[in-house]
Coordinates of C-alpha atoms and ligand atoms in Angstrom, one line a residue:
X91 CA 0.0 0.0 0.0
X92 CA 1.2 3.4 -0.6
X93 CA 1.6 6.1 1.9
X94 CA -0.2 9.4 0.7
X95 CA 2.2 12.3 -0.4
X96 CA -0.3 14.4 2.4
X97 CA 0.0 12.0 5.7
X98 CA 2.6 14.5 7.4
X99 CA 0.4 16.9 6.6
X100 CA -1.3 18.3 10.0
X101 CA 2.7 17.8 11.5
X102 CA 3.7 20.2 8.7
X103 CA 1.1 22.9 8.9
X104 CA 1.8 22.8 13.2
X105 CA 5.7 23.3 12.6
X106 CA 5.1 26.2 10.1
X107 CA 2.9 27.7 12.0
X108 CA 5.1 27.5 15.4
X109 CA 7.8 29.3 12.9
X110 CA 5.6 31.7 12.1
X111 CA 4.6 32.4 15.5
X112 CA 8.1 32.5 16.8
X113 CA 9.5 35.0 14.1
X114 CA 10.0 37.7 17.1
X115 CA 10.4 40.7 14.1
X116 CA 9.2 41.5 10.9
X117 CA 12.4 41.1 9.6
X118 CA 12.8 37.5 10.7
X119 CA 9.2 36.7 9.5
X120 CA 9.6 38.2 5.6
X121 CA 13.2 36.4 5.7
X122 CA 11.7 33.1 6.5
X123 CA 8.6 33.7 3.9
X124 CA 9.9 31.9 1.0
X125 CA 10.5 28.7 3.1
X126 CA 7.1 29.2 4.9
X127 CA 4.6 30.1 2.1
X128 CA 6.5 30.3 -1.1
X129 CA 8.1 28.0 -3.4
X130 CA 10.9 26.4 -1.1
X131 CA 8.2 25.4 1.1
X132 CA 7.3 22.2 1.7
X133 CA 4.1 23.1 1.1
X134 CA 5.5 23.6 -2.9
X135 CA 7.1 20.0 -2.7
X136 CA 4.0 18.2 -1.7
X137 CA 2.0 20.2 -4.3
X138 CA 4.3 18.8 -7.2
X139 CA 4.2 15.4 -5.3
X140 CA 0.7 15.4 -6.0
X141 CA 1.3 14.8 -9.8
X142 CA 2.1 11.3 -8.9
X143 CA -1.0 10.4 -7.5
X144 CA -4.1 8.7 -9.4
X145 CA -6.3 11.0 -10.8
X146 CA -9.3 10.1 -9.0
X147 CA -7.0 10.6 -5.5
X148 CA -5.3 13.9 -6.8
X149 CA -8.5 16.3 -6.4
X150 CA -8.9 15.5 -2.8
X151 CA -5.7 16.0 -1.8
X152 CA -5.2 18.8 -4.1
X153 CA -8.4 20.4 -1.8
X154 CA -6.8 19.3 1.3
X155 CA -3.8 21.0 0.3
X156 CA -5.1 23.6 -0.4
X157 CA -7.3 24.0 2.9
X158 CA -4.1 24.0 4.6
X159 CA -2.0 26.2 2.6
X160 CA -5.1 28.5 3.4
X161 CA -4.3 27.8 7.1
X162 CA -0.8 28.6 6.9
X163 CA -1.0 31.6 5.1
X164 CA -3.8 33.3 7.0
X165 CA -1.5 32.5 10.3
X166 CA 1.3 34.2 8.2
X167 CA -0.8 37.4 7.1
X168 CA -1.6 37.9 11.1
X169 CA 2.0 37.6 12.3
X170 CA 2.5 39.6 9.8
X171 CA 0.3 43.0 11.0
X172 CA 1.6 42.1 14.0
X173 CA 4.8 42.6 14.1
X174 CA 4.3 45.6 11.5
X175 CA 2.2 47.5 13.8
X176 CA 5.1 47.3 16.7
X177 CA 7.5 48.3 13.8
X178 CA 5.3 51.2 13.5
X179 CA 4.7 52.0 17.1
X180 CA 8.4 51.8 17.6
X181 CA 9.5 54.6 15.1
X182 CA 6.7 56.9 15.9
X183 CA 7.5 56.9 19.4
X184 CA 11.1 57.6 18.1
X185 CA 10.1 60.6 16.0
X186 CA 8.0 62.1 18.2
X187 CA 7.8 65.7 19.0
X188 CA 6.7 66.9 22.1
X189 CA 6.4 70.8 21.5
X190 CA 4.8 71.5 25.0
X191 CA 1.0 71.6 25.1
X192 CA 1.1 70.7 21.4
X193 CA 2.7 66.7 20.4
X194 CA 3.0 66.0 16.9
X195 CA 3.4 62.7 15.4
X196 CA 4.0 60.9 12.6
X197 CA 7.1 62.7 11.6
X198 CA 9.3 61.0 9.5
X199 CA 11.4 63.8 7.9
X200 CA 13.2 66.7 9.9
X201 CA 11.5 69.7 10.3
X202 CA 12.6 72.4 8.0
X203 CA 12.7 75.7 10.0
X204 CA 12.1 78.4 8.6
X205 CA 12.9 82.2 8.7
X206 CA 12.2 85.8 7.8
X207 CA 11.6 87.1 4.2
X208 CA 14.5 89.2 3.0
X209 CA 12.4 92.0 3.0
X210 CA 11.1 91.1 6.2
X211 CA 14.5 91.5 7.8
X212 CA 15.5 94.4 6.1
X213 CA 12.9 96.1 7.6
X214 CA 14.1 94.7 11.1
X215 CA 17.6 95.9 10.1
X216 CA 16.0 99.2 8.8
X217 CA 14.1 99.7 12.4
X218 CA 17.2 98.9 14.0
X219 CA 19.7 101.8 12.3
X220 CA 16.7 103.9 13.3
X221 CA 15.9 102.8 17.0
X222 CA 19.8 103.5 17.4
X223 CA 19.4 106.9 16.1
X224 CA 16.8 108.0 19.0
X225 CA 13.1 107.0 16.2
X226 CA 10.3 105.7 17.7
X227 CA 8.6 102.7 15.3
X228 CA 4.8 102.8 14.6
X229 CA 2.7 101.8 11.6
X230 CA -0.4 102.9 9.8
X231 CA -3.1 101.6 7.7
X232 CA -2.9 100.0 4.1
X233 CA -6.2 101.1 3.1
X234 CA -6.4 105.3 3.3
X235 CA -9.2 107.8 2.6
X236 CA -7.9 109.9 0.2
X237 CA -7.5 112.5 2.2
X238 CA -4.7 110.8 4.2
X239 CA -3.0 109.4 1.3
X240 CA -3.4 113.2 -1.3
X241 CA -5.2 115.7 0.2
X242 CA -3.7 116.2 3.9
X243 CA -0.2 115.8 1.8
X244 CA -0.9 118.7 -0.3
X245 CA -2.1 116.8 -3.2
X246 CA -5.6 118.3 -3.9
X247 CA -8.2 116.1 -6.1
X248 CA -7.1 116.9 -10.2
X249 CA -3.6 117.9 -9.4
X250 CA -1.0 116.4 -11.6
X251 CA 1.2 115.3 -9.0
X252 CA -1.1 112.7 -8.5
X253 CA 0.2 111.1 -11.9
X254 CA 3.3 110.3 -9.7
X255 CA 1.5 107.5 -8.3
X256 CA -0.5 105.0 -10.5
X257 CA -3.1 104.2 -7.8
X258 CA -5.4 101.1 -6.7
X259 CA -9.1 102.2 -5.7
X260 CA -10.7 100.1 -3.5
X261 CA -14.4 99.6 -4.2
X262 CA -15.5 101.8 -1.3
X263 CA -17.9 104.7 -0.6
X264 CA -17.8 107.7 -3.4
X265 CA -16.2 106.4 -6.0
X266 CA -12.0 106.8 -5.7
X267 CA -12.4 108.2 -2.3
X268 CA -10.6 104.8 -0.8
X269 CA -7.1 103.8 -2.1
X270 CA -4.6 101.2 -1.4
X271 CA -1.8 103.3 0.2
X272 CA 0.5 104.2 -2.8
X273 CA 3.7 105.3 0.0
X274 CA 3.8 105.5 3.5
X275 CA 4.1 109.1 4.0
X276 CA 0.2 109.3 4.9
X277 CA 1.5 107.9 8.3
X278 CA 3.1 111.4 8.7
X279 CA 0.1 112.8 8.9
X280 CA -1.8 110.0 11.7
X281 CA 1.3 110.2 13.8
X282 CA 1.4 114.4 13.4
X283 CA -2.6 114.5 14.2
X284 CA -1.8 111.9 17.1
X285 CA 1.0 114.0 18.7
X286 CA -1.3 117.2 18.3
X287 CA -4.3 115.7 20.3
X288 CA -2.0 114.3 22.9
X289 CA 0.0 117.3 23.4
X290 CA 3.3 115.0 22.4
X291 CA 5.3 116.7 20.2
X292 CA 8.0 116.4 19.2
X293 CA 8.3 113.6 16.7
X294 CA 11.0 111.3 16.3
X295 CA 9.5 108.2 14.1
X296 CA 10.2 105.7 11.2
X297 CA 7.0 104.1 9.7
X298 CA 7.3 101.2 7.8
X299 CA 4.8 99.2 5.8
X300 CA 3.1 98.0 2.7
X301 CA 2.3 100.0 -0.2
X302 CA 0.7 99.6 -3.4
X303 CA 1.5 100.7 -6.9
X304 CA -0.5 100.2 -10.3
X305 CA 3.1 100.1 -11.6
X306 CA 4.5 97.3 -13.9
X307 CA 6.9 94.9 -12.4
X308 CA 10.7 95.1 -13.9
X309 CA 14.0 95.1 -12.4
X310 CA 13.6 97.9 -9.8
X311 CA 9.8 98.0 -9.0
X312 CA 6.9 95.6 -7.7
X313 CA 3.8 96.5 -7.8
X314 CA 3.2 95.6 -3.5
X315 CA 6.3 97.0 -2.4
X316 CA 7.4 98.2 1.1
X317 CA 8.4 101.7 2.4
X318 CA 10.3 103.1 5.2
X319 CA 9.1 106.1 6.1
X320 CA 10.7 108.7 8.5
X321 CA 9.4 111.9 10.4
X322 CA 11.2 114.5 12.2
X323 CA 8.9 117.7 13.7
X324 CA 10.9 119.3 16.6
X325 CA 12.3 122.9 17.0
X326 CA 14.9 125.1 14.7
X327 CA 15.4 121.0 12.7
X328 CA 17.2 122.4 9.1
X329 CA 17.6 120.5 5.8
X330 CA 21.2 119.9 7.8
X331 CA 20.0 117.7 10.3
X332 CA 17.6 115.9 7.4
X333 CA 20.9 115.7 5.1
X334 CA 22.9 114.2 8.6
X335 CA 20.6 111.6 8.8
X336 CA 20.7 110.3 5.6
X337 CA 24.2 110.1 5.5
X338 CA 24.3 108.4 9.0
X339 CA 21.7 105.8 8.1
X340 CA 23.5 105.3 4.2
X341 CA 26.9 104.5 6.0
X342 CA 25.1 102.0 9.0
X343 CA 23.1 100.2 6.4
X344 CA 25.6 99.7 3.1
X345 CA 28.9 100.4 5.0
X346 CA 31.2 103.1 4.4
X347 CA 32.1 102.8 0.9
X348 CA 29.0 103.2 -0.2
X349 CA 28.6 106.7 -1.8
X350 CA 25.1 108.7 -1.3
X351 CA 23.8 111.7 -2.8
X352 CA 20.8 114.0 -2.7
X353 CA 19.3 115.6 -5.9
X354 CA 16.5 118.3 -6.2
X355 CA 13.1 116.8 -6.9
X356 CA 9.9 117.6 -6.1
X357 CA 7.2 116.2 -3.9
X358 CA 4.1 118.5 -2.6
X359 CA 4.5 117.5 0.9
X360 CA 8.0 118.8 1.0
X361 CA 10.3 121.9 0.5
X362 CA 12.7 122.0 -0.9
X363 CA 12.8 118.5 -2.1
X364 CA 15.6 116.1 -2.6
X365 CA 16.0 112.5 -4.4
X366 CA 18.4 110.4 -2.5
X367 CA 20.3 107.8 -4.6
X368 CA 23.4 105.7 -3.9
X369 CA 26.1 103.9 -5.9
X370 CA 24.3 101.3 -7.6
X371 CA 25.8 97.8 -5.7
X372 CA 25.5 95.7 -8.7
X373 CA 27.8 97.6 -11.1
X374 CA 29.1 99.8 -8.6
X375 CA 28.5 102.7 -10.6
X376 CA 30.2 101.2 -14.3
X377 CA 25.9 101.4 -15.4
X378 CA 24.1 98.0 -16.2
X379 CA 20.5 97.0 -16.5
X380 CA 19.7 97.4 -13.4
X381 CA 20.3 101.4 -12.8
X382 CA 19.4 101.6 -16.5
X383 CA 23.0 102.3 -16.6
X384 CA 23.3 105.4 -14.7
X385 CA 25.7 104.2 -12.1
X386 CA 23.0 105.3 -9.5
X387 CA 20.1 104.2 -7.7
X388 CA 17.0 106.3 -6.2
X389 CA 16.5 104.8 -2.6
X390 CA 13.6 107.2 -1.7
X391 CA 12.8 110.9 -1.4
X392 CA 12.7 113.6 1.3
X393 CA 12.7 117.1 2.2
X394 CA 11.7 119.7 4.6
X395 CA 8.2 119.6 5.7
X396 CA 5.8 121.9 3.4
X397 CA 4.1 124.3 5.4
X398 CA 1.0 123.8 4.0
X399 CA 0.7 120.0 5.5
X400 CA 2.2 121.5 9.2
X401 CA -1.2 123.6 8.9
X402 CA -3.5 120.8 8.0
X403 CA -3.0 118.7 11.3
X404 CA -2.7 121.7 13.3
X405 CA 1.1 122.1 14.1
X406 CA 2.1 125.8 14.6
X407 CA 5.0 126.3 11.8
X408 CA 6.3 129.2 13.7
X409 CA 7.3 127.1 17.0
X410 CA 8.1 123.6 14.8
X411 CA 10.0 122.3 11.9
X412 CA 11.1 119.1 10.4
X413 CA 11.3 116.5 7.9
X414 CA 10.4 113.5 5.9
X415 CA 11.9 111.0 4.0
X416 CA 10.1 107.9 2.7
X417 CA 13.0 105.0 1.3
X418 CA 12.1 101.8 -0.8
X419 CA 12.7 98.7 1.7
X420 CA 12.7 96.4 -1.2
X421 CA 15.1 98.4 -3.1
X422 CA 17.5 99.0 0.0
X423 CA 17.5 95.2 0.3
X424 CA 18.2 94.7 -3.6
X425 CA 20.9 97.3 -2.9
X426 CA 22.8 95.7 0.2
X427 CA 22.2 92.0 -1.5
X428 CA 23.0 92.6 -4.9
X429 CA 19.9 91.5 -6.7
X430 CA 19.8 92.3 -10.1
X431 CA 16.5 92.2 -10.3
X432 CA 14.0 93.1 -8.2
X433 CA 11.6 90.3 -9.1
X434 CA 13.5 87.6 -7.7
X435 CA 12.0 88.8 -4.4
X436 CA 8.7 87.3 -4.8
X437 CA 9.1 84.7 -7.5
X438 CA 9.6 82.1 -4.0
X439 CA 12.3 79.9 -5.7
X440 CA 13.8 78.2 -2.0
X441 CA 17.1 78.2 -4.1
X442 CA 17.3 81.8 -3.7
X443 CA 15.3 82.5 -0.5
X444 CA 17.5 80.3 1.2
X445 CA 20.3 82.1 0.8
X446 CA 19.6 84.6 3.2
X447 CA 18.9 82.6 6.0
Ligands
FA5_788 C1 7.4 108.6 -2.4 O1 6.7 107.6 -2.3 C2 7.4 109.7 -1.4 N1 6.3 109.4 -0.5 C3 8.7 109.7 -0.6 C4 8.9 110.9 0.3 C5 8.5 110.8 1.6 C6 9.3 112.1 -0.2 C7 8.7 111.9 2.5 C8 9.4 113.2 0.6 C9 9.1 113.1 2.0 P1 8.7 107.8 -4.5 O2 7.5 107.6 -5.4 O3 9.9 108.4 -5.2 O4 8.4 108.8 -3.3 O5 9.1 106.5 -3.8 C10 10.1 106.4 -2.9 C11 10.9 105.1 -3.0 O6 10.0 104.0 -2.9 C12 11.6 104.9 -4.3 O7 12.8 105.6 -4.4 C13 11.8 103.4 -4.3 O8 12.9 103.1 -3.5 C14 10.5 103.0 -3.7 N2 9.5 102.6 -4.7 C15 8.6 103.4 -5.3 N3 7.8 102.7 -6.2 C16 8.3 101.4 -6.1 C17 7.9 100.2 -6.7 N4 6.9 100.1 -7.6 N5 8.5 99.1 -6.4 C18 9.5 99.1 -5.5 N6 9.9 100.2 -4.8 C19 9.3 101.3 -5.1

């Protein structure tokens, strides 16, 4: 009589499923797979053993065989999630964060940490030259009646200067009676109307902020850009002291090699007026694309503070004086960092963000 190729079979399944058991990591277990469930197993070998048998006797075993490979492999795909899930408990619990109050999981990669803008520290660095020169920092809003942003700065509805700034209307009241702040100099005239009402004068403050421009991006303008700007009222203060402090701040900021100058210009908030440029950084002064080959680059404006905007907030031009100057951020950072073009600023490439970390 012959012995069936299946008569060790219950002895078979019990030691697989003992090795199974025993495989005390995932590693072990997928190692010994082949041997358990896949073709070196000897559940493989009695398969092909199975050809030998008579066909009448080969579809039972084949079904018994079958029902026990099921067994096997079921017992396999437990262990399996088993010993997965620990592998998973284990490395969470070894990347685990605990940040306070707040515990984050489930990270797999380091944190990348971030940091300021450019822009936003050279506005910190900006603050800073002025802190150590004796300014005060405040801000002001982004959306301005236009009174705050023309009128109060000498800029009455219809006059030309106000084709200096390509403005943004917000959809507001009267028609063009709200704007998107084109410069920061309507913070001259909140802080002066703040100082009169509290009795506080004098003034000693740098304002930076946001501003807004319908003006085409290229290599030296964006159309939301940031200003810095600055505003001295105090007693017998001359173009002198305003021509002091620019050189002061050019020298702190870009170092002393770094050449400045003032030219006449006009503003209506101001008089006399000045433009103040400095050597362009890029070329340093040869002319390329950047200063539209000049050699020089306008930073911002200032001048002595017109009169006519002392009345309209109420300070008393015989007993004060002062000035105002109103710089680009953006362009003082393009400036110090040598950025040909000013564009690169908020096209977000990390390659180039992270370079001023
Ligand atoms: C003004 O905005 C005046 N408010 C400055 C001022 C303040 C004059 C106080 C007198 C007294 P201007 O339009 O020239 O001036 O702009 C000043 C500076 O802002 C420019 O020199 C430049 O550095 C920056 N700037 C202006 N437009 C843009 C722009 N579209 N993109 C980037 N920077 C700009």
């Amino acid at each position: 009589m012959t012995t069936s190729p299946l008569a060790e079979l219950s002895t078979h399944v019990s030691t697989l499923k003992s090795r199974i058991v025993q495989a005390a990591t995932l590693a072990e277990l997928l190692a010994d797979e082949p041997f358990i469930v896949g073709k070196r197993s000897i559940l493989s070998t009695l398969q092909k053993s199975l050809g030998a048998l008579a066909p009448e006797d080969r579809k039972a075993a084949g079904a018994e065989l079958q029902e026990a490979r099921r067994g096997v492999e079921e017992t396999f795909a437990l262990r399996r999630a088993e010993l997965e899930n620990a592998a998973r408990a284990i490395a969470l619990e070894a990347d685990r964060l605990d940040l306070g109050d707040v515990v984050v999981a489930h990270v797999t990669a380091p944190l990348a940490v971030g940091h300021p803008g450019i822009v936003a520290a050279t506005q910190r660095q900006l603050e800073d030259v002025f802190v150590a020169m004796g300014f005060t920092v405040s801000d002001g809003p982004e959306v301005e009646s236009d009174w705050y942003n023309f009128e109060a700065l000498n800029i009455p509805p219809a006059h030309p200067a106000r084709g200096m700034w390509d403005t943004f209307y917000v959809d507001l009241g009267e028609p063009e009676t709200v704007v998107l702040r084109t410069h920061t100099s309507p913070t001259q005239i909140h802080l002066m109307e703040e100082a009169v009402a509290a009795g506080t004068l004098p003034i000693h403050g740098v304002m930076p902020g946001r501003c807004f421009r319908r003006d085409t991006p290229d290599a030296r303008h964006l159309a939301t850009f940031h200003q810095i700007e600055g505003l001295v009222v105090d007693r017998g203060i001359t173009f002198a002291d305003l021509a002091g402090v620019i050189e002061t701040f050019t020298h702190a900021y870009f170092g002393a090699d770094i050449s400045s100058r003032l030219r006449p210009a006009f503003f209506p908030f101001t008089e006399p007026s000045a433009e103040f440029e400095i050597t362009c950084t890029i070329c340093r002064g040869e002319g390329c694309r950047t200063c539209s080959q000049t050699g020089w680059i306008e930073l911002g404006g200032c001048g002595m503070l017109d009169p006519a905007v002392l009345e309209a907030v109420g300070v008393h031009g015989d007993e004060w004086s002062g000035f105002a100057f109103g710089f680009g951020i953006d362009r003082c950072a393009q400036m110090r960092h040598q950025i040909a073009d000013m564009r690169a600023l908020i096209d977000n490439d990390v390659r180039f963000l992270r370079q001023f970390s």
